[in-house]
Structures are given as C-alpha cells and as structure tokens.
Amino acid sequence: MSEQEWDERYASSERMWSGRPNPALVAEVADLAPGTVLDVGCGEGADAVWLAQRGWTVTGLDISGVALDRARAWAAEQGVEATWAKSGLLEADLAPGSFDLVAVLYPPLPRTEDATFERALADLVAPGGHLLVVHHAPPREGEVHHGPGHGHHGDDSGESHRPDFAAMVAPASVLPVLGDGWAVETDAVRERSVEGGAGAHHLEDLVLRARRVG
C-alpha cells in the first residue's frame, strides 16, 4: 500500500488498532535492559509509547502521516517522548548498528530475491542488540479469515480472504540472512488474543527474536 492509501485507511476510522501494546512485544522485551529502539511501522504508537514508558529511547517509523499524528498525540497524553520519522524503511536516514532493539510487528514489507528488507533490518541492530520480528501465522488447513484485517492482508469488505503470507517479510525470511553473528533466542508460534482493532481475528503469531553477537 502507498502512503496515500495508508493515510486514507487510517483516516477512515477514529482508531484502527486496539491502543494496547502487542502481547508478543511485551513478552519478548519486558526483561531486556532499555536502550535505543526502532519501531518499524509504528502506526498509532501503542508499542512505541509502551517502550518509552519503560525507559527506551524510541524512534517510531511509519509512512503514514495520519498514523504518526495519532502516535504523537498518544505519546503526549501519556507524558513520554519519542522521535517520529515519516519514511519507508529503505528511505529512512538511519545509521547501521544504531539500535539496541529493532522491532518489526506485522510488517507490510515485500520479500525480494536478495532479501533487501530483511538485510536492512538486521543491519540496523547494534552489537549485543536484538531483532524482533512478529507476523501472523498462515491460516491452518481449511481455515479462512473473516472480517477486517491489516491493510496488507486484505480489504475491509468483510469477505473471506487468504493473505499471501509467502510474499511478505516474516520470521522465515529473516532467519536465513542472520548467519553466524546472531543467536536465535525465540523462534516460536504463539497463540494471540487481542480485543478490538484490525487484525484481532488472527489467532496465532510467528515470533522471532535474535541477538547480534558479532
């Protein structure tokens, strides 16, 4: 989806997401020492604000100005600060190795033959830092999702749809680019329960957390 399409999607409702931090993020990050963090596709800022409340120095990245305006307002309401960057991942002026945590939750990023986005994400992690990638698990055999989903998963018509998970960046496409300089700490399928917001109907997540050791 383009910047304009994301802006229109966000503007079509008062709030798109639940407003609560992602459970996989909470589970994987709660025990990490705060540092610098990049929230890729930060949306309305729920995860970014949760991280800032716990002492992280947060940069929230998103191509939607509408989403970032809501994120700024939410951060101000909660009394925390963050840096908000309106940009795509590859276009952002971010120094390699500059983040102790790169969090990528349900990224609408396409897979390419040379793993462009996966390598870009990994390159941003500092030595000793973590890369967290969370994506929806593909539907089980015979399962069809109903209702509104993420913008990159389908439209909001309420019709059944089967997302093309194989075309998007996910833990399975990130793992091959990590190599010997990484230690995989979590590689799991997790049940999820989210009340409200687009995507609440998805029942399982794929979760990858890896630490850069070299």
mmCIF file of C-alpha atoms in Angstrom:
data_model
loop_
_atom_site.group_PDB
_atom_site.id
_atom_site.type_symbol
_atom_site.label_atom_id
_atom_site.label_comp_id
_atom_site.label_asym_id
_atom_site.label_seq_id
_atom_site.Cartn_x
_atom_site.Cartn_y
_atom_site.Cartn_z
ATOM 1 C CA MET A 1 0.000 0.000 0.000
ATOM 2 C CA SER A 2 1.148 3.516 -0.799
ATOM 3 C CA GLU A 3 1.500 6.413 1.638
ATOM 4 C CA GLN A 4 -1.784 7.864 0.390
ATOM 5 C CA GLU A 5 -3.581 4.545 0.780
ATOM 6 C CA TRP A 6 -2.347 4.153 4.357
ATOM 7 C CA ASP A 7 -3.383 7.731 5.178
ATOM 8 C CA GLU A 8 -6.849 7.081 3.764
ATOM 9 C CA ARG A 9 -7.107 3.833 5.686
ATOM 10 C CA TYR A 10 -6.204 5.469 8.980
ATOM 11 C CA ALA A 11 -8.448 8.468 8.303
ATOM 12 C CA SER A 12 -11.429 6.185 7.673
ATOM 13 C CA SER A 13 -11.791 5.485 11.414
ATOM 14 C CA GLU A 14 -11.068 7.248 14.672
ATOM 15 C CA ARG A 15 -8.684 4.448 15.692
ATOM 16 C CA MET A 16 -7.514 1.474 13.655
ATOM 17 C CA TRP A 17 -5.685 -0.599 16.256
ATOM 18 C CA SER A 18 -6.527 -1.598 19.831
ATOM 19 C CA GLY A 19 -4.340 1.037 21.504
ATOM 20 C CA ARG A 20 -2.622 -1.611 23.634
ATOM 21 C CA PRO A 21 0.953 -2.882 23.230
ATOM 22 C CA ASN A 22 1.387 -6.089 21.297
ATOM 23 C CA PRO A 23 1.497 -9.145 23.625
ATOM 24 C CA ALA A 24 4.461 -10.671 21.770
ATOM 25 C CA LEU A 25 6.412 -7.439 22.171
ATOM 26 C CA VAL A 26 5.625 -7.316 25.881
ATOM 27 C CA ALA A 27 6.655 -10.953 26.381
ATOM 28 C CA GLU A 28 9.924 -10.639 24.465
ATOM 29 C CA VAL A 29 11.086 -7.202 25.594
ATOM 30 C CA ALA A 30 9.914 -6.832 29.201
ATOM 31 C CA ASP A 31 13.140 -8.298 30.622
ATOM 32 C CA LEU A 32 15.565 -6.519 28.270
ATOM 33 C CA ALA A 33 17.621 -3.584 29.504
ATOM 34 C CA PRO A 34 16.284 -0.381 27.899
ATOM 35 C CA GLY A 35 18.331 1.232 25.163
ATOM 36 C CA THR A 36 17.622 2.621 21.724
ATOM 37 C CA VAL A 37 14.761 1.060 19.790
ATOM 38 C CA LEU A 38 13.357 1.394 16.289
ATOM 39 C CA ASP A 39 9.664 0.557 15.923
ATOM 40 C CA VAL A 40 9.233 -0.196 12.219
ATOM 41 C CA GLY A 41 5.687 0.548 11.067
ATOM 42 C CA CYS A 42 4.782 2.090 14.408
ATOM 43 C CA GLY A 43 1.237 3.006 13.368
ATOM 44 C CA GLU A 44 -0.704 4.835 16.069
ATOM 45 C CA GLY A 45 2.117 4.395 18.570
ATOM 46 C CA ALA A 46 0.848 1.905 21.146
ATOM 47 C CA ASP A 47 4.053 -0.165 21.121
ATOM 48 C CA ALA A 48 6.326 2.859 20.896
ATOM 49 C CA VAL A 49 4.659 4.538 23.881
ATOM 50 C CA TRP A 50 4.825 1.329 25.931
ATOM 51 C CA LEU A 51 8.555 1.107 25.214
ATOM 52 C CA ALA A 52 9.117 4.774 26.104
ATOM 53 C CA GLN A 53 7.280 4.276 29.387
ATOM 54 C CA ARG A 54 9.854 1.601 30.233
ATOM 55 C CA GLY A 55 12.853 3.783 29.584
ATOM 56 C CA TRP A 56 13.611 3.039 25.952
ATOM 57 C CA THR A 57 14.777 5.834 23.634
ATOM 58 C CA VAL A 58 12.244 5.332 20.857
ATOM 59 C CA THR A 59 12.211 6.079 17.155
ATOM 60 C CA GLY A 60 8.870 5.315 15.526
ATOM 61 C CA LEU A 61 8.953 4.843 11.752
ATOM 62 C CA ASP A 62 5.873 4.889 9.505
ATOM 63 C CA ILE A 63 4.913 6.147 6.053
ATOM 64 C CA SER A 64 1.513 7.417 7.194
ATOM 65 C CA GLY A 65 1.386 10.975 8.447
ATOM 66 C CA VAL A 66 -2.093 10.367 9.833
ATOM 67 C CA ALA A 67 -0.811 7.470 11.941
ATOM 68 C CA LEU A 68 2.176 9.473 13.174
ATOM 69 C CA ASP A 69 -0.043 12.402 14.195
ATOM 70 C CA ARG A 70 -2.036 9.978 16.351
ATOM 71 C CA ALA A 71 1.167 8.483 17.751
ATOM 72 C CA ARG A 72 2.466 11.919 18.735
ATOM 73 C CA ALA A 73 -0.824 12.761 20.421
ATOM 74 C CA TRP A 74 -0.872 9.472 22.307
ATOM 75 C CA ALA A 75 2.718 9.934 23.490
ATOM 76 C CA ALA A 76 1.950 13.457 24.687
ATOM 77 C CA GLU A 77 -1.154 12.220 26.511
ATOM 78 C CA GLN A 78 0.926 9.563 28.258
ATOM 79 C CA GLY A 79 3.707 12.010 29.116
ATOM 80 C CA VAL A 80 6.510 10.333 27.177
ATOM 81 C CA GLU A 81 8.760 11.412 24.334
ATOM 82 C CA ALA A 82 9.756 9.683 21.122
ATOM 83 C CA THR A 83 11.200 10.562 17.746
ATOM 84 C CA TRP A 84 8.717 10.079 14.908
ATOM 85 C CA ALA A 85 10.019 9.581 11.369
ATOM 86 C CA LYS A 86 7.748 9.669 8.324
ATOM 87 C CA SER A 87 9.530 7.378 5.894
ATOM 88 C CA GLY A 88 9.791 3.950 4.418
ATOM 89 C CA LEU A 89 12.460 1.661 5.817
ATOM 90 C CA LEU A 90 14.890 1.923 2.916
ATOM 91 C CA GLU A 91 14.421 5.676 2.540
ATOM 92 C CA ALA A 92 14.990 6.492 6.211
ATOM 93 C CA ASP A 93 18.322 8.075 7.163
ATOM 94 C CA LEU A 94 19.256 5.524 9.824
ATOM 95 C CA ALA A 95 22.837 4.598 10.661
ATOM 96 C CA PRO A 96 23.756 0.894 10.610
ATOM 97 C CA GLY A 97 24.158 -0.653 14.048
ATOM 98 C CA SER A 98 22.431 2.229 15.814
ATOM 99 C CA PHE A 99 19.636 0.424 17.685
ATOM 100 C CA ASP A 100 19.703 -1.937 20.637
ATOM 101 C CA LEU A 101 16.322 -3.248 19.512
ATOM 102 C CA VAL A 102 14.656 -3.263 16.119
ATOM 103 C CA ALA A 103 11.005 -4.254 16.488
ATOM 104 C CA VAL A 104 9.083 -5.232 13.362
ATOM 105 C CA LEU A 105 5.499 -6.260 14.040
ATOM 106 C CA TYR A 106 3.321 -7.430 11.117
ATOM 107 C CA PRO A 107 5.480 -5.620 8.567
ATOM 108 C CA PRO A 108 3.875 -4.772 5.203
ATOM 109 C CA LEU A 109 7.281 -5.278 3.585
ATOM 110 C CA PRO A 110 7.686 -7.365 0.433
ATOM 111 C CA ARG A 111 10.108 -10.245 0.113
ATOM 112 C CA THR A 112 12.675 -9.843 -2.654
ATOM 113 C CA GLU A 113 15.119 -12.271 -4.215
ATOM 114 C CA ASP A 114 18.054 -10.576 -2.487
ATOM 115 C CA ALA A 115 16.233 -10.169 0.875
ATOM 116 C CA THR A 116 16.610 -6.379 0.708
ATOM 117 C CA PHE A 117 14.334 -5.546 3.632
ATOM 118 C CA GLU A 118 15.493 -8.419 5.841
ATOM 119 C CA ARG A 119 19.118 -7.356 5.453
ATOM 120 C CA ALA A 120 18.246 -3.709 6.077
ATOM 121 C CA LEU A 121 16.527 -4.616 9.344
ATOM 122 C CA ALA A 122 19.416 -6.777 10.534
ATOM 123 C CA ASP A 123 21.989 -4.106 9.644
ATOM 124 C CA LEU A 124 20.317 -1.593 11.956
ATOM 125 C CA VAL A 125 20.887 -3.729 15.077
ATOM 126 C CA ALA A 126 23.857 -2.824 17.269
ATOM 127 C CA PRO A 127 26.276 -5.485 18.558
ATOM 128 C CA GLY A 128 24.578 -7.130 21.525
ATOM 129 C CA GLY A 129 21.210 -5.822 20.390
ATOM 130 C CA HIS A 130 18.064 -7.669 19.370
ATOM 131 C CA LEU A 131 15.904 -8.015 16.284
ATOM 132 C CA LEU A 132 12.263 -8.859 16.999
ATOM 133 C CA VAL A 133 10.045 -9.894 14.085
ATOM 134 C CA VAL A 134 6.393 -10.814 14.637
ATOM 135 C CA HIS A 135 3.967 -11.818 11.924
ATOM 136 C CA HIS A 136 0.637 -13.589 11.696
ATOM 137 C CA ALA A 137 0.866 -17.330 11.225
ATOM 138 C CA PRO A 138 -0.637 -18.539 7.929
ATOM 139 C CA PRO A 139 -4.185 -19.904 8.230
ATOM 140 C CA ARG A 140 -4.436 -23.528 9.228
ATOM 141 C CA GLU A 141 -5.588 -26.016 6.627
ATOM 142 C CA GLY A 142 -9.206 -25.263 5.763
ATOM 143 C CA GLU A 143 -9.258 -22.051 7.824
ATOM 144 C CA VAL A 144 -10.433 -18.811 6.242
ATOM 145 C CA HIS A 145 -10.215 -15.451 7.963
ATOM 146 C CA HIS A 146 -13.277 -13.239 8.139
ATOM 147 C CA GLY A 147 -13.698 -9.594 8.903
ATOM 148 C CA PRO A 148 -11.265 -6.678 8.666
ATOM 149 C CA GLY A 149 -7.587 -7.367 8.551
ATOM 150 C CA HIS A 150 -4.361 -5.443 8.180
ATOM 151 C CA GLY A 151 -4.202 -3.227 5.155
ATOM 152 C CA HIS A 152 -1.671 -5.511 3.514
ATOM 153 C CA HIS A 153 -3.740 -8.619 4.271
ATOM 154 C CA GLY A 154 -6.932 -7.649 2.515
ATOM 155 C CA ASP A 155 -9.692 -5.107 2.368
ATOM 156 C CA ASP A 156 -12.344 -4.272 4.949
ATOM 157 C CA SER A 157 -15.277 -5.616 2.976
ATOM 158 C CA GLY A 158 -15.912 -8.380 5.490
ATOM 159 C CA GLU A 159 -15.478 -11.018 2.797
ATOM 160 C CA SER A 160 -13.334 -14.095 3.347
ATOM 161 C CA HIS A 161 -9.758 -13.713 2.177
ATOM 162 C CA ARG A 162 -6.495 -15.622 2.283
ATOM 163 C CA PRO A 163 -3.445 -13.371 2.693
ATOM 164 C CA ASP A 164 -0.363 -14.061 0.613
ATOM 165 C CA PHE A 165 1.934 -14.609 3.598
ATOM 166 C CA ALA A 166 4.684 -16.010 1.391
ATOM 167 C CA ALA A 167 5.103 -12.611 -0.258
ATOM 168 C CA MET A 168 5.806 -10.668 2.942
ATOM 169 C CA VAL A 169 8.782 -10.325 5.268
ATOM 170 C CA ALA A 170 8.333 -12.699 8.205
ATOM 171 C CA PRO A 171 10.499 -14.740 10.615
ATOM 172 C CA ALA A 172 11.036 -17.449 7.994
ATOM 173 C CA SER A 173 12.553 -14.961 5.552
ATOM 174 C CA VAL A 174 14.637 -13.184 8.192
ATOM 175 C CA LEU A 175 16.334 -16.273 9.638
ATOM 176 C CA PRO A 176 18.427 -17.078 6.534
ATOM 177 C CA VAL A 177 20.112 -13.640 6.500
ATOM 178 C CA LEU A 178 21.268 -13.685 10.124
ATOM 179 C CA GLY A 179 24.230 -16.059 9.878
ATOM 180 C CA ASP A 180 26.852 -16.922 12.497
ATOM 181 C CA GLY A 181 26.882 -13.462 14.043
ATOM 182 C CA TRP A 182 23.452 -13.996 15.558
ATOM 183 C CA ALA A 183 21.964 -16.113 18.332
ATOM 184 C CA VAL A 184 18.309 -17.043 17.928
ATOM 185 C CA GLU A 185 16.629 -16.728 21.326
ATOM 186 C CA THR A 186 12.997 -17.189 20.289
ATOM 187 C CA ASP A 187 11.572 -18.921 17.238
ATOM 188 C CA ALA A 188 8.018 -19.881 18.079
ATOM 189 C CA VAL A 189 4.359 -19.983 17.162
ATOM 190 C CA ARG A 190 2.242 -18.248 19.814
ATOM 191 C CA GLU A 191 -1.479 -18.045 20.352
ATOM 192 C CA ARG A 192 -2.745 -14.495 20.487
ATOM 193 C CA SER A 193 -5.839 -12.841 21.889
ATOM 194 C CA VAL A 194 -6.484 -9.208 21.033
ATOM 195 C CA GLU A 195 -9.749 -7.442 21.738
ATOM 196 C CA GLY A 196 -10.667 -4.795 19.212
ATOM 197 C CA GLY A 197 -8.805 -3.234 16.323
ATOM 198 C CA ALA A 198 -7.996 -4.513 12.863
ATOM 199 C CA GLY A 199 -6.325 -7.892 12.919
ATOM 200 C CA ALA A 200 -7.971 -9.026 16.150
ATOM 201 C CA HIS A 201 -9.333 -12.087 14.342
ATOM 202 C CA HIS A 202 -5.858 -13.579 13.780
ATOM 203 C CA LEU A 203 -5.295 -16.383 16.262
ATOM 204 C CA GLU A 204 -1.575 -17.196 16.066
ATOM 205 C CA ASP A 205 1.669 -15.290 15.666
ATOM 206 C CA LEU A 206 5.097 -16.278 14.428
ATOM 207 C CA VAL A 207 7.702 -14.776 16.768
ATOM 208 C CA LEU A 208 11.433 -14.439 16.130
ATOM 209 C CA ARG A 209 13.879 -12.758 18.485
ATOM 210 C CA ALA A 210 17.572 -12.874 17.699
ATOM 211 C CA ARG A 211 20.577 -11.244 19.387
ATOM 212 C CA ARG A 212 23.510 -9.882 17.434
ATOM 213 C CA VAL A 213 26.601 -11.432 18.981
ATOM 214 C CA GLY A 214 29.233 -10.404 16.464
#
